mmCIF file of C-alpha atoms and ligand atoms in Angstrom:
data_model
loop_
_atom_site.group_PDB
_atom_site.id
_atom_site.type_symbol
_atom_site.label_atom_id
_atom_site.label_comp_id
_atom_site.label_asym_id
_atom_site.label_seq_id
_atom_site.Cartn_x
_atom_site.Cartn_y
_atom_site.Cartn_z
ATOM 1 C CA UNK A 10 0.000 0.000 0.000
ATOM 2 C CA UNK A 11 1.378 3.440 -0.868
ATOM 3 C CA UNK A 12 1.752 5.932 1.915
ATOM 4 C CA UNK A 13 -0.720 8.236 0.233
ATOM 5 C CA UNK A 14 -3.414 5.544 0.125
ATOM 6 C CA UNK A 15 -2.786 4.644 3.731
ATOM 7 C CA UNK A 16 -3.380 8.180 4.939
ATOM 8 C CA UNK A 17 -6.792 8.233 3.274
ATOM 9 C CA UNK A 18 -7.995 5.188 5.185
ATOM 10 C CA UNK A 19 -9.692 5.276 8.565
ATOM 11 C CA UNK A 20 -7.270 4.348 11.320
ATOM 12 C CA UNK A 21 -9.907 2.065 12.830
ATOM 13 C CA UNK A 22 -10.169 0.148 9.570
ATOM 14 C CA UNK A 23 -6.407 -0.049 9.088
ATOM 15 C CA UNK A 24 -6.130 -1.517 12.582
ATOM 16 C CA UNK A 25 -8.852 -4.156 12.072
ATOM 17 C CA UNK A 26 -7.493 -7.662 11.713
ATOM 18 C CA UNK A 27 -8.891 -9.643 8.769
ATOM 19 C CA UNK A 28 -11.128 -12.525 9.877
ATOM 20 C CA UNK A 29 -9.029 -15.610 10.641
ATOM 21 C CA UNK A 30 -11.718 -17.842 9.144
ATOM 22 C CA UNK A 31 -11.245 -16.459 5.631
ATOM 23 C CA UNK A 32 -7.748 -17.847 5.146
ATOM 24 C CA UNK A 33 -8.972 -21.396 5.736
ATOM 25 C CA UNK A 34 -11.963 -20.980 3.456
ATOM 26 C CA UNK A 35 -9.713 -19.691 0.686
ATOM 27 C CA UNK A 36 -7.292 -22.582 1.159
ATOM 28 C CA UNK A 37 -10.140 -25.145 1.271
ATOM 29 C CA UNK A 38 -11.753 -23.609 -1.832
ATOM 30 C CA UNK A 39 -8.533 -24.095 -3.790
ATOM 31 C CA UNK A 40 -8.498 -27.860 -3.051
ATOM 32 C CA UNK A 41 -10.633 -30.710 -4.382
ATOM 33 C CA UNK A 42 -12.506 -33.328 -2.352
ATOM 34 C CA UNK A 43 -12.625 -31.261 0.822
ATOM 35 C CA UNK A 44 -15.283 -32.025 3.428
ATOM 36 C CA UNK A 45 -16.097 -28.702 4.958
ATOM 37 C CA UNK A 46 -17.068 -28.563 8.591
ATOM 38 C CA UNK A 47 -15.961 -24.968 8.442
ATOM 39 C CA UNK A 48 -18.880 -22.834 7.400
ATOM 40 C CA UNK A 49 -21.542 -21.748 9.851
ATOM 41 C CA UNK A 50 -24.627 -22.259 7.793
ATOM 42 C CA UNK A 51 -27.473 -24.748 7.450
ATOM 43 C CA UNK A 52 -27.115 -27.434 4.791
ATOM 44 C CA UNK A 53 -30.870 -27.208 4.097
ATOM 45 C CA UNK A 54 -32.390 -25.261 1.234
ATOM 46 C CA UNK A 55 -35.060 -22.796 2.424
ATOM 47 C CA UNK A 56 -38.545 -24.384 2.577
ATOM 48 C CA UNK A 57 -40.366 -24.384 -0.734
ATOM 49 C CA UNK A 58 -43.390 -22.484 0.641
ATOM 50 C CA UNK A 59 -41.081 -19.622 1.665
ATOM 51 C CA UNK A 60 -39.417 -19.544 -1.742
ATOM 52 C CA UNK A 61 -42.844 -19.657 -3.374
ATOM 53 C CA UNK A 62 -44.086 -16.687 -1.311
ATOM 54 C CA UNK A 63 -41.051 -14.727 -2.470
ATOM 55 C CA UNK A 64 -41.634 -15.681 -6.105
ATOM 56 C CA UNK A 65 -45.300 -14.704 -5.804
ATOM 57 C CA UNK A 66 -44.343 -11.272 -4.454
ATOM 58 C CA UNK A 67 -42.168 -10.759 -7.526
ATOM 59 C CA UNK A 68 -44.958 -11.933 -9.836
ATOM 60 C CA UNK A 69 -47.240 -9.403 -8.204
ATOM 61 C CA UNK A 70 -44.668 -6.705 -8.812
ATOM 62 C CA UNK A 71 -43.854 -5.889 -5.194
ATOM 63 C CA UNK A 72 -40.444 -4.564 -6.077
ATOM 64 C CA UNK A 73 -40.350 -1.168 -4.330
ATOM 65 C CA UNK A 74 -38.853 -0.127 -0.994
ATOM 66 C CA UNK A 75 -40.849 -1.070 2.080
ATOM 67 C CA UNK A 76 -41.262 1.124 5.163
ATOM 68 C CA UNK A 77 -37.816 1.763 6.699
ATOM 69 C CA UNK A 78 -38.674 -0.479 9.651
ATOM 70 C CA UNK A 79 -39.876 -3.255 7.315
ATOM 71 C CA UNK A 80 -43.349 -4.346 6.148
ATOM 72 C CA UNK A 81 -45.811 -3.838 8.990
ATOM 73 C CA UNK A 82 -47.263 -7.287 8.265
ATOM 74 C CA UNK A 83 -43.827 -8.822 8.809
ATOM 75 C CA UNK A 84 -43.274 -6.859 12.027
ATOM 76 C CA UNK A 85 -46.654 -8.082 13.254
ATOM 77 C CA UNK A 86 -45.646 -11.655 12.460
ATOM 78 C CA UNK A 87 -42.318 -11.145 14.250
ATOM 79 C CA UNK A 88 -44.113 -9.801 17.336
ATOM 80 C CA UNK A 89 -46.507 -12.777 17.301
ATOM 81 C CA UNK A 90 -43.577 -15.172 16.835
ATOM 82 C CA UNK A 91 -41.577 -13.694 19.727
ATOM 83 C CA UNK A 92 -44.622 -13.945 21.954
ATOM 84 C CA UNK A 93 -45.486 -17.514 20.873
ATOM 85 C CA UNK A 94 -41.990 -18.961 20.974
ATOM 86 C CA UNK A 95 -40.165 -16.921 23.620
ATOM 87 C CA UNK A 96 -42.901 -15.294 25.732
ATOM 88 C CA UNK A 97 -41.693 -11.745 25.152
ATOM 89 C CA UNK A 98 -44.010 -8.963 23.980
ATOM 90 C CA UNK A 99 -43.001 -6.186 21.580
ATOM 91 C CA UNK A 100 -45.062 -3.537 19.769
ATOM 92 C CA UNK A 101 -44.752 -4.096 16.001
ATOM 93 C CA UNK A 102 -45.258 -0.400 15.195
ATOM 94 C CA UNK A 103 -42.458 0.990 17.353
ATOM 95 C CA UNK A 104 -40.273 -1.747 18.825
ATOM 96 C CA UNK A 105 -39.315 -3.988 15.915
ATOM 97 C CA UNK A 106 -36.971 -3.105 13.031
ATOM 98 C CA UNK A 107 -36.354 -5.510 10.151
ATOM 99 C CA UNK A 108 -32.663 -5.547 9.181
ATOM 100 C CA UNK A 109 -30.270 -6.992 6.620
ATOM 101 C CA UNK A 110 -29.433 -10.104 8.623
ATOM 102 C CA UNK A 111 -28.602 -10.313 12.301
ATOM 103 C CA UNK A 112 -25.230 -8.917 11.195
ATOM 104 C CA UNK A 113 -26.709 -5.502 10.443
ATOM 105 C CA UNK A 114 -28.858 -5.719 13.565
ATOM 106 C CA UNK A 115 -25.734 -6.063 15.738
ATOM 107 C CA UNK A 116 -24.005 -3.227 13.904
ATOM 108 C CA UNK A 117 -27.010 -0.921 14.326
ATOM 109 C CA UNK A 118 -27.484 -1.824 17.978
ATOM 110 C CA UNK A 119 -23.866 -0.967 18.729
ATOM 111 C CA UNK A 120 -23.868 2.260 16.741
ATOM 112 C CA UNK A 121 -27.088 3.373 18.445
ATOM 113 C CA UNK A 122 -25.651 3.130 21.964
ATOM 114 C CA UNK A 123 -21.896 3.749 21.772
ATOM 115 C CA UNK A 124 -20.238 7.078 22.497
ATOM 116 C CA UNK A 125 -16.516 7.285 21.679
ATOM 117 C CA UNK A 126 -14.538 5.230 24.189
ATOM 118 C CA UNK A 127 -17.496 3.365 25.684
ATOM 119 C CA UNK A 128 -16.557 -0.176 26.630
ATOM 120 C CA UNK A 129 -18.550 -3.186 25.488
ATOM 121 C CA UNK A 130 -17.986 -6.594 27.029
ATOM 122 C CA UNK A 131 -17.509 -9.375 24.502
ATOM 123 C CA UNK A 132 -17.658 -12.908 25.865
ATOM 124 C CA UNK A 133 -15.045 -15.134 24.228
ATOM 125 C CA UNK A 134 -14.811 -17.488 22.447
ATOM 126 C CA UNK A 135 -17.152 -15.340 20.383
ATOM 127 C CA UNK A 136 -18.605 -14.811 16.943
ATOM 128 C CA UNK A 137 -15.865 -13.051 14.992
ATOM 129 C CA UNK A 138 -17.848 -9.893 14.165
ATOM 130 C CA UNK A 139 -18.552 -8.544 17.642
ATOM 131 C CA UNK A 140 -15.215 -6.951 18.573
ATOM 132 C CA UNK A 141 -14.597 -5.382 15.120
ATOM 133 C CA UNK A 142 -18.147 -3.967 15.065
ATOM 134 C CA UNK A 143 -17.637 -2.454 18.528
ATOM 135 C CA UNK A 144 -14.414 -0.799 17.288
ATOM 136 C CA UNK A 145 -16.093 0.445 14.096
ATOM 137 C CA UNK A 146 -18.812 2.041 16.228
ATOM 138 C CA UNK A 147 -16.108 3.923 18.145
ATOM 139 C CA UNK A 148 -16.243 1.735 21.232
ATOM 140 C CA UNK A 149 -13.665 -0.398 22.985
ATOM 141 C CA UNK A 150 -14.256 -4.165 23.071
ATOM 142 C CA UNK A 151 -13.343 -5.698 26.436
ATOM 143 C CA UNK A 152 -13.043 -9.457 26.307
ATOM 144 C CA UNK A 153 -14.114 -11.849 29.034
ATOM 145 C CA UNK A 154 -12.801 -15.390 28.657
ATOM 146 C CA UNK A 155 -15.026 -18.351 29.401
ATOM 147 C CA UNK A 156 -13.455 -21.670 30.237
ATOM 148 C CA UNK A 157 -13.718 -24.995 28.436
ATOM 149 C CA UNK A 158 -13.685 -26.753 31.818
ATOM 150 C CA UNK A 159 -17.010 -25.046 32.554
ATOM 151 C CA UNK A 160 -18.407 -25.839 29.101
ATOM 152 C CA UNK A 161 -17.742 -22.192 28.233
ATOM 153 C CA UNK A 162 -20.562 -20.975 30.480
ATOM 154 C CA UNK A 163 -20.184 -17.323 31.399
ATOM 155 C CA UNK A 164 -19.692 -16.851 35.143
ATOM 156 C CA UNK A 165 -21.262 -13.680 36.618
ATOM 157 C CA UNK A 166 -18.109 -12.874 38.657
ATOM 158 C CA UNK A 167 -16.165 -12.663 35.410
ATOM 159 C CA UNK A 168 -18.436 -9.925 34.136
ATOM 160 C CA UNK A 169 -18.053 -7.968 37.362
ATOM 161 C CA UNK A 170 -14.279 -8.108 37.083
ATOM 162 C CA UNK A 171 -14.397 -6.633 33.573
ATOM 163 C CA UNK A 172 -16.738 -3.749 34.430
ATOM 164 C CA UNK A 173 -15.273 -0.232 34.624
ATOM 165 C CA UNK A 174 -16.840 3.225 34.761
ATOM 166 C CA UNK A 175 -16.807 3.197 30.922
ATOM 167 C CA UNK A 176 -18.684 -0.089 30.509
ATOM 168 C CA UNK A 177 -21.926 0.509 28.702
ATOM 169 C CA UNK A 178 -23.041 -2.827 27.370
ATOM 170 C CA UNK A 179 -22.317 -6.487 26.915
ATOM 171 C CA UNK A 180 -23.019 -8.812 24.032
ATOM 172 C CA UNK A 181 -24.525 -12.146 24.978
ATOM 173 C CA UNK A 182 -24.816 -15.041 22.563
ATOM 174 C CA UNK A 183 -26.787 -18.111 23.605
ATOM 175 C CA UNK A 184 -26.742 -20.607 21.949
ATOM 176 C CA UNK A 185 -23.184 -19.605 21.305
ATOM 177 C CA UNK A 186 -21.118 -19.559 18.161
ATOM 178 C CA UNK A 187 -18.548 -21.224 18.276
ATOM 179 C CA UNK A 188 -19.103 -23.334 21.428
ATOM 180 C CA UNK A 189 -22.774 -24.354 21.061
ATOM 181 C CA UNK A 190 -23.209 -23.584 24.762
ATOM 182 C CA UNK A 191 -26.694 -22.589 25.916
ATOM 183 C CA UNK A 192 -27.295 -20.600 29.099
ATOM 184 C CA UNK A 193 -30.362 -21.704 31.073
ATOM 185 C CA UNK A 194 -32.834 -19.492 32.904
ATOM 186 C CA UNK A 195 -31.011 -19.688 36.238
ATOM 187 C CA UNK A 196 -27.689 -18.739 34.624
ATOM 188 C CA UNK A 197 -29.297 -15.864 32.733
ATOM 189 C CA UNK A 198 -30.924 -14.612 35.921
ATOM 190 C CA UNK A 199 -27.535 -14.478 37.627
ATOM 191 C CA UNK A 200 -26.145 -12.498 34.690
ATOM 192 C CA UNK A 201 -29.233 -10.263 34.779
ATOM 193 C CA UNK A 202 -28.574 -9.370 38.418
ATOM 194 C CA UNK A 203 -25.099 -8.066 37.526
ATOM 195 C CA UNK A 204 -26.424 -6.253 34.480
ATOM 196 C CA UNK A 205 -28.999 -4.477 36.617
ATOM 197 C CA UNK A 206 -26.577 -3.691 39.439
ATOM 198 C CA UNK A 207 -24.193 -1.984 37.010
ATOM 199 C CA UNK A 208 -26.892 -0.468 34.826
ATOM 200 C CA UNK A 209 -25.689 -2.102 31.599
ATOM 201 C CA UNK A 210 -27.385 -2.694 28.286
ATOM 202 C CA UNK A 211 -27.370 -6.200 26.825
ATOM 203 C CA UNK A 212 -27.288 -6.935 23.139
ATOM 204 C CA UNK A 213 -28.654 -10.466 23.113
ATOM 205 C CA UNK A 214 -27.802 -12.296 19.900
ATOM 206 C CA UNK A 215 -30.363 -15.115 19.741
ATOM 207 C CA UNK A 216 -29.840 -16.098 16.115
ATOM 208 C CA UNK A 217 -29.595 -19.797 17.122
ATOM 209 C CA UNK A 218 -32.616 -19.731 19.477
ATOM 210 C CA UNK A 219 -34.572 -22.183 17.304
ATOM 211 C CA UNK A 220 -31.756 -24.702 17.468
ATOM 212 C CA UNK A 221 -31.793 -25.779 21.119
ATOM 213 C CA UNK A 222 -31.860 -29.499 21.761
ATOM 214 C CA UNK A 223 -32.082 -30.485 25.410
ATOM 215 C CA UNK A 224 -33.643 -27.902 27.694
ATOM 216 C CA UNK A 225 -36.388 -25.322 27.129
ATOM 217 C CA UNK A 226 -34.901 -22.113 25.768
ATOM 218 C CA UNK A 227 -34.993 -18.844 27.709
ATOM 219 C CA UNK A 228 -34.755 -15.589 25.780
ATOM 220 C CA UNK A 229 -32.817 -12.952 27.719
ATOM 221 C CA UNK A 230 -35.553 -10.281 27.724
ATOM 222 C CA UNK A 231 -37.886 -12.863 29.329
ATOM 223 C CA UNK A 232 -35.804 -12.550 32.527
ATOM 224 C CA UNK A 233 -37.580 -10.125 34.907
ATOM 225 C CA UNK A 234 -36.508 -6.465 34.440
ATOM 226 C CA UNK A 235 -34.255 -7.312 31.493
ATOM 227 C CA UNK A 236 -36.492 -6.405 28.560
ATOM 228 C CA UNK A 237 -36.128 -2.683 29.341
ATOM 229 C CA UNK A 238 -32.338 -2.928 28.969
ATOM 230 C CA UNK A 239 -32.058 -5.514 26.191
ATOM 231 C CA UNK A 240 -31.654 -5.086 22.468
ATOM 232 C CA UNK A 241 -32.752 -8.455 21.138
ATOM 233 C CA UNK A 242 -31.161 -9.565 17.859
ATOM 234 C CA UNK A 243 -32.518 -12.456 15.857
ATOM 235 C CA UNK A 244 -33.188 -13.413 12.247
ATOM 236 C CA UNK A 245 -34.013 -16.009 9.664
ATOM 237 C CA UNK A 246 -30.582 -17.296 8.630
ATOM 238 C CA UNK A 247 -30.124 -20.265 10.936
ATOM 239 C CA UNK A 248 -33.428 -21.654 12.261
ATOM 240 C CA UNK A 249 -35.239 -21.051 8.966
ATOM 241 C CA UNK A 250 -32.256 -21.914 6.726
ATOM 242 C CA UNK A 251 -32.344 -18.501 5.016
ATOM 243 C CA UNK A 252 -28.724 -17.253 5.130
ATOM 244 C CA UNK A 253 -28.730 -15.878 1.591
ATOM 245 C CA UNK A 254 -31.949 -13.939 2.086
ATOM 246 C CA UNK A 255 -30.131 -11.492 4.370
ATOM 247 C CA UNK A 256 -32.936 -10.891 6.796
ATOM 248 C CA UNK A 257 -32.872 -10.324 10.524
ATOM 249 C CA UNK A 258 -34.476 -8.055 13.076
ATOM 250 C CA UNK A 259 -34.051 -6.064 16.243
ATOM 251 C CA UNK A 260 -36.667 -5.990 18.998
ATOM 252 C CA UNK A 261 -36.083 -3.428 21.724
ATOM 253 C CA UNK A 262 -37.786 -0.815 23.891
ATOM 254 C CA UNK A 263 -39.036 2.068 21.777
ATOM 255 C CA UNK A 264 -36.181 4.508 22.548
ATOM 256 C CA UNK A 265 -33.585 1.977 21.385
ATOM 257 C CA UNK A 266 -35.598 0.775 18.400
ATOM 258 C CA UNK A 267 -36.261 4.302 17.172
ATOM 259 C CA UNK A 268 -32.585 5.268 17.513
ATOM 260 C CA UNK A 269 -31.694 2.161 15.522
ATOM 261 C CA UNK A 270 -34.312 3.083 12.924
ATOM 262 C CA UNK A 271 -32.707 6.508 12.489
ATOM 263 C CA UNK A 272 -29.393 4.925 11.450
ATOM 264 C CA UNK A 273 -31.085 2.217 9.393
ATOM 265 C CA UNK A 274 -33.104 4.706 7.335
ATOM 266 C CA UNK A 275 -30.002 6.659 6.353
ATOM 267 C CA UNK A 276 -27.621 3.728 5.957
ATOM 268 C CA UNK A 277 -29.850 1.058 4.413
ATOM 269 C CA UNK A 278 -33.384 2.405 3.715
ATOM 270 C CA UNK A 279 -34.912 -1.020 4.280
ATOM 271 C CA UNK A 280 -34.207 -4.740 4.125
ATOM 272 C CA UNK A 281 -34.796 -6.511 0.763
ATOM 273 C CA UNK A 282 -38.515 -6.433 -0.073
ATOM 274 C CA UNK A 283 -38.804 -9.881 -1.678
ATOM 275 C CA UNK A 284 -37.025 -11.472 1.289
ATOM 276 C CA UNK A 285 -39.518 -9.831 3.635
ATOM 277 C CA UNK A 286 -42.406 -11.492 1.782
ATOM 278 C CA UNK A 287 -40.690 -14.846 2.141
ATOM 279 C CA UNK A 288 -40.146 -14.247 5.847
ATOM 280 C CA UNK A 289 -43.850 -13.564 6.450
ATOM 281 C CA UNK A 290 -44.589 -17.042 5.120
ATOM 282 C CA UNK A 291 -41.761 -18.560 7.198
ATOM 283 C CA UNK A 292 -43.260 -17.160 10.386
ATOM 284 C CA UNK A 293 -46.866 -17.957 9.483
ATOM 285 C CA UNK A 294 -46.405 -21.569 8.445
ATOM 286 C CA UNK A 295 -42.792 -22.542 9.095
ATOM 287 C CA UNK A 296 -42.947 -24.153 12.554
ATOM 288 C CA UNK A 297 -43.077 -27.746 11.297
ATOM 289 C CA UNK A 298 -40.180 -27.278 8.896
ATOM 290 C CA UNK A 299 -38.066 -25.705 11.641
ATOM 291 C CA UNK A 300 -38.897 -28.616 13.944
ATOM 292 C CA UNK A 301 -37.880 -31.159 11.290
ATOM 293 C CA UNK A 302 -34.539 -29.432 10.666
ATOM 294 C CA UNK A 303 -33.932 -29.246 14.384
ATOM 295 C CA UNK A 304 -34.550 -32.982 14.797
ATOM 296 C CA UNK A 305 -32.067 -33.661 12.043
ATOM 297 C CA UNK A 306 -29.398 -31.421 13.641
ATOM 298 C CA UNK A 307 -29.970 -33.123 16.990
ATOM 299 C CA UNK A 308 -29.365 -36.581 15.480
ATOM 300 C CA UNK A 309 -26.192 -35.374 13.773
ATOM 301 C CA UNK A 310 -24.968 -33.634 16.921
ATOM 302 C CA UNK A 311 -25.374 -36.809 18.951
ATOM 303 C CA UNK A 312 -23.486 -38.902 16.414
ATOM 304 C CA UNK A 313 -20.718 -36.387 15.799
ATOM 305 C CA UNK A 314 -20.003 -35.376 19.402
ATOM 306 C CA UNK A 315 -19.921 -39.028 20.483
ATOM 307 C CA UNK A 316 -17.499 -39.780 17.640
ATOM 308 C CA UNK A 317 -15.219 -36.891 18.638
ATOM 309 C CA UNK A 318 -15.042 -38.146 22.218
ATOM 310 C CA UNK A 319 -14.386 -41.712 21.018
ATOM 311 C CA UNK A 320 -11.441 -40.552 18.907
ATOM 312 C CA UNK A 321 -9.970 -38.760 21.942
ATOM 313 C CA UNK A 322 -11.012 -35.186 21.156
ATOM 314 C CA UNK A 323 -12.861 -34.349 24.325
ATOM 315 C CA UNK A 324 -16.028 -32.376 23.619
ATOM 316 C CA UNK A 325 -18.918 -31.247 25.815
ATOM 317 C CA UNK A 326 -22.398 -31.900 24.466
ATOM 318 C CA UNK A 327 -23.339 -28.536 22.954
ATOM 319 C CA UNK A 328 -26.937 -27.679 23.846
ATOM 320 C CA UNK A 329 -27.608 -25.617 20.725
ATOM 321 C CA UNK A 330 -26.552 -24.148 17.347
ATOM 322 C CA UNK A 331 -24.788 -26.569 14.992
ATOM 323 C CA UNK A 332 -21.222 -26.449 16.245
ATOM 324 C CA UNK A 333 -19.068 -28.889 18.177
ATOM 325 C CA UNK A 334 -16.034 -27.329 19.862
ATOM 326 C CA UNK A 335 -13.716 -30.181 20.873
ATOM 327 C CA UNK A 336 -10.406 -29.798 22.658
ATOM 328 C CA UNK A 337 -7.333 -30.679 20.620
ATOM 329 C CA UNK A 338 -4.951 -30.004 23.522
ATOM 330 C CA UNK A 339 -4.020 -33.683 23.823
ATOM 331 C CA UNK A 340 -2.418 -33.546 20.353
ATOM 332 C CA UNK A 341 0.145 -30.928 21.412
ATOM 333 C CA UNK A 342 -0.649 -28.884 18.299
ATOM 334 C CA UNK A 343 -1.960 -25.339 18.270
ATOM 335 C CA UNK A 344 -5.452 -24.993 16.880
ATOM 336 C CA UNK A 345 -4.040 -23.336 13.729
ATOM 337 C CA UNK A 346 -1.554 -26.162 13.196
ATOM 338 C CA UNK A 347 -4.242 -28.773 13.780
ATOM 339 C CA UNK A 348 -6.677 -27.151 11.334
ATOM 340 C CA UNK A 349 -4.041 -26.591 8.679
ATOM 341 C CA UNK A 350 -2.564 -30.092 8.878
ATOM 342 C CA UNK A 351 -6.001 -31.728 8.940
ATOM 343 C CA UNK A 352 -6.981 -29.767 5.836
ATOM 344 C CA UNK A 353 -3.773 -30.428 3.910
ATOM 345 C CA UNK A 354 -3.409 -34.097 4.896
ATOM 346 C CA UNK A 355 -7.008 -35.335 5.115
ATOM 347 C CA UNK A 356 -9.011 -32.626 3.374
ATOM 348 C CA UNK A 357 -11.310 -31.888 6.280
ATOM 349 C CA UNK A 358 -11.880 -28.179 6.899
ATOM 350 C CA UNK A 359 -12.495 -27.011 10.462
ATOM 351 C CA UNK A 360 -11.896 -23.614 12.045
ATOM 352 C CA UNK A 361 -9.091 -23.080 14.597
ATOM 353 C CA UNK A 362 -10.547 -21.995 17.935
ATOM 354 C CA UNK A 363 -7.993 -19.203 18.237
ATOM 355 C CA UNK A 364 -9.915 -17.069 15.717
ATOM 356 C CA UNK A 365 -12.747 -16.793 18.256
ATOM 357 C CA UNK A 366 -10.590 -15.357 21.044
ATOM 358 C CA UNK A 367 -7.902 -16.306 23.524
ATOM 359 C CA UNK A 368 -9.873 -19.014 25.322
ATOM 360 C CA UNK A 369 -10.638 -20.646 21.963
ATOM 361 C CA UNK A 370 -7.000 -21.718 21.625
ATOM 362 C CA UNK A 371 -6.697 -25.480 22.127
ATOM 363 C CA UNK A 372 -10.056 -26.097 20.431
ATOM 364 C CA UNK A 373 -11.436 -26.372 16.917
ATOM 365 C CA UNK A 374 -14.909 -25.479 15.655
ATOM 366 C CA UNK A 375 -16.634 -28.133 13.580
ATOM 367 C CA UNK A 376 -20.016 -27.401 12.060
ATOM 368 C CA UNK A 377 -22.149 -30.536 11.953
ATOM 369 C CA UNK A 378 -24.613 -28.981 9.487
ATOM 370 C CA UNK A 379 -23.446 -31.520 6.890
ATOM 371 C CA UNK A 380 -25.091 -34.748 5.773
ATOM 372 C CA UNK A 381 -24.618 -37.779 8.011
ATOM 373 C CA UNK A 382 -22.608 -39.457 5.219
ATOM 374 C CA UNK A 383 -20.246 -36.483 5.042
ATOM 375 C CA UNK A 384 -19.908 -36.475 8.829
ATOM 376 C CA UNK A 385 -19.128 -40.200 8.811
ATOM 377 C CA UNK A 386 -16.450 -39.680 6.170
ATOM 378 C CA UNK A 387 -15.034 -36.721 8.131
ATOM 379 C CA UNK A 388 -14.887 -38.876 11.272
ATOM 380 C CA UNK A 389 -13.002 -41.586 9.351
ATOM 381 C CA UNK A 390 -10.473 -39.059 8.050
ATOM 382 C CA UNK A 391 -10.029 -37.383 11.438
ATOM 383 C CA UNK A 392 -9.386 -40.752 13.112
ATOM 384 C CA UNK A 393 -6.743 -41.517 10.473
ATOM 385 C CA UNK A 394 -5.159 -38.101 11.024
ATOM 386 C CA UNK A 395 -5.050 -38.568 14.810
ATOM 387 C CA UNK A 396 -3.610 -42.075 14.495
ATOM 388 C CA UNK A 397 -0.657 -40.668 12.570
ATOM 389 C CA UNK A 398 0.164 -37.922 15.084
HETATM 390 N N1 PMP B 407 -24.648 -13.943 15.102
HETATM 391 C C1 PMP B 407 -24.053 -15.136 15.167
HETATM 392 C C2 PMP B 407 -23.682 -15.670 16.494
HETATM 393 C C3 PMP B 407 -23.759 -15.838 13.996
HETATM 394 O O1 PMP B 407 -23.146 -17.029 14.076
HETATM 395 C C4 PMP B 407 -24.107 -15.288 12.748
HETATM 396 C C5 PMP B 407 -23.820 -16.001 11.446
HETATM 397 N N2 PMP B 407 -22.689 -16.766 11.388
HETATM 398 C C6 PMP B 407 -24.732 -14.044 12.742
HETATM 399 C C7 PMP B 407 -25.004 -13.402 13.926
HETATM 400 C C8 PMP B 407 -25.119 -13.365 11.460
HETATM 401 O O2 PMP B 407 -26.260 -13.909 10.894
HETATM 402 P P1 PMP B 407 -26.997 -13.252 9.660
HETATM 403 O O3 PMP B 407 -26.869 -14.198 8.531
HETATM 404 O O4 PMP B 407 -28.440 -13.132 10.118
HETATM 405 O O5 PMP B 407 -26.406 -11.926 9.388
#
């Protein structure tokens, strides 16, 4: 890069590290016969009825912008869905904003609350976007490390230790990417007590809320007194197998939602119209399809996690999402070395845990959103790889 170009760029952007996942995807994409357990997306195609609703909207010529906050009919369906599935009540007219994926929802939530220098607690191992988005919004990400020995469950004392006079918010993600860990009601209540004591805001990323396998799911704003200080982020990518549709939403008390809407209307206008028509159908009639996909993920999780433990990669049973996060410490390799060697020698792509934060080192993330046959082949190759070490 020339010096002249460099001086034109934002310092924040220059200082951002490129995502560590990309390098592995690029390497895997250049090879043949790779089984990818790397990408975090469903292996299902979106339900036909949802695709059909989208096609119908195009046939009818609904190709203009929608309201900035999204189609009112969709916001009404989102409110009904949140009430039905998670027992939280939001007003569709003022408290729900339809966004371009949960990704944009997180970005907007952060930009709506951060003043320069405000600290935001990021619980690691974490989804790779949180810390960079905090920095881009002018804030300072402060990481809290969860521990594999505790199945990566966030301990309330850890949050207290990280809080300073500049702490404004924390980002919670349950079920978690990359660990699959789900926090239950009791654990969320303990976190809620700290949040209230220190007057924090919580951005609760519940994008995997539909994919919870063992215990009933608790949405963070359903914890007493938490709705008033929570910006709930969710969307259609994971549970409804709609990653390419780029549709998510924010649900939050009016003051937050309207601040978010202000940024959204200038930065994005609205989420894609045709995708919004598809999403209405997903929420109206999609429950059975979601349930079927969930059953299939649960079966694959059980097989894959058992196989990992049998081959000596110790792995807790992840309660949600579609990730297994086994320890590779026994191999003596770093997570980068493990992932790179496994890819080059056996053509299985996984993601090194180190890209998700300090406490991710010693682990790898494997997505089990692949067919059972692919998982069986991956298990065979991984066993062969381990036998040679
Ligand atoms: N949050 C988490 C925890 C995720 O794993 C992802 C996708 N990998 C997102 C948000 C973004 O989802 P979307 O496709 O809705 O932007």
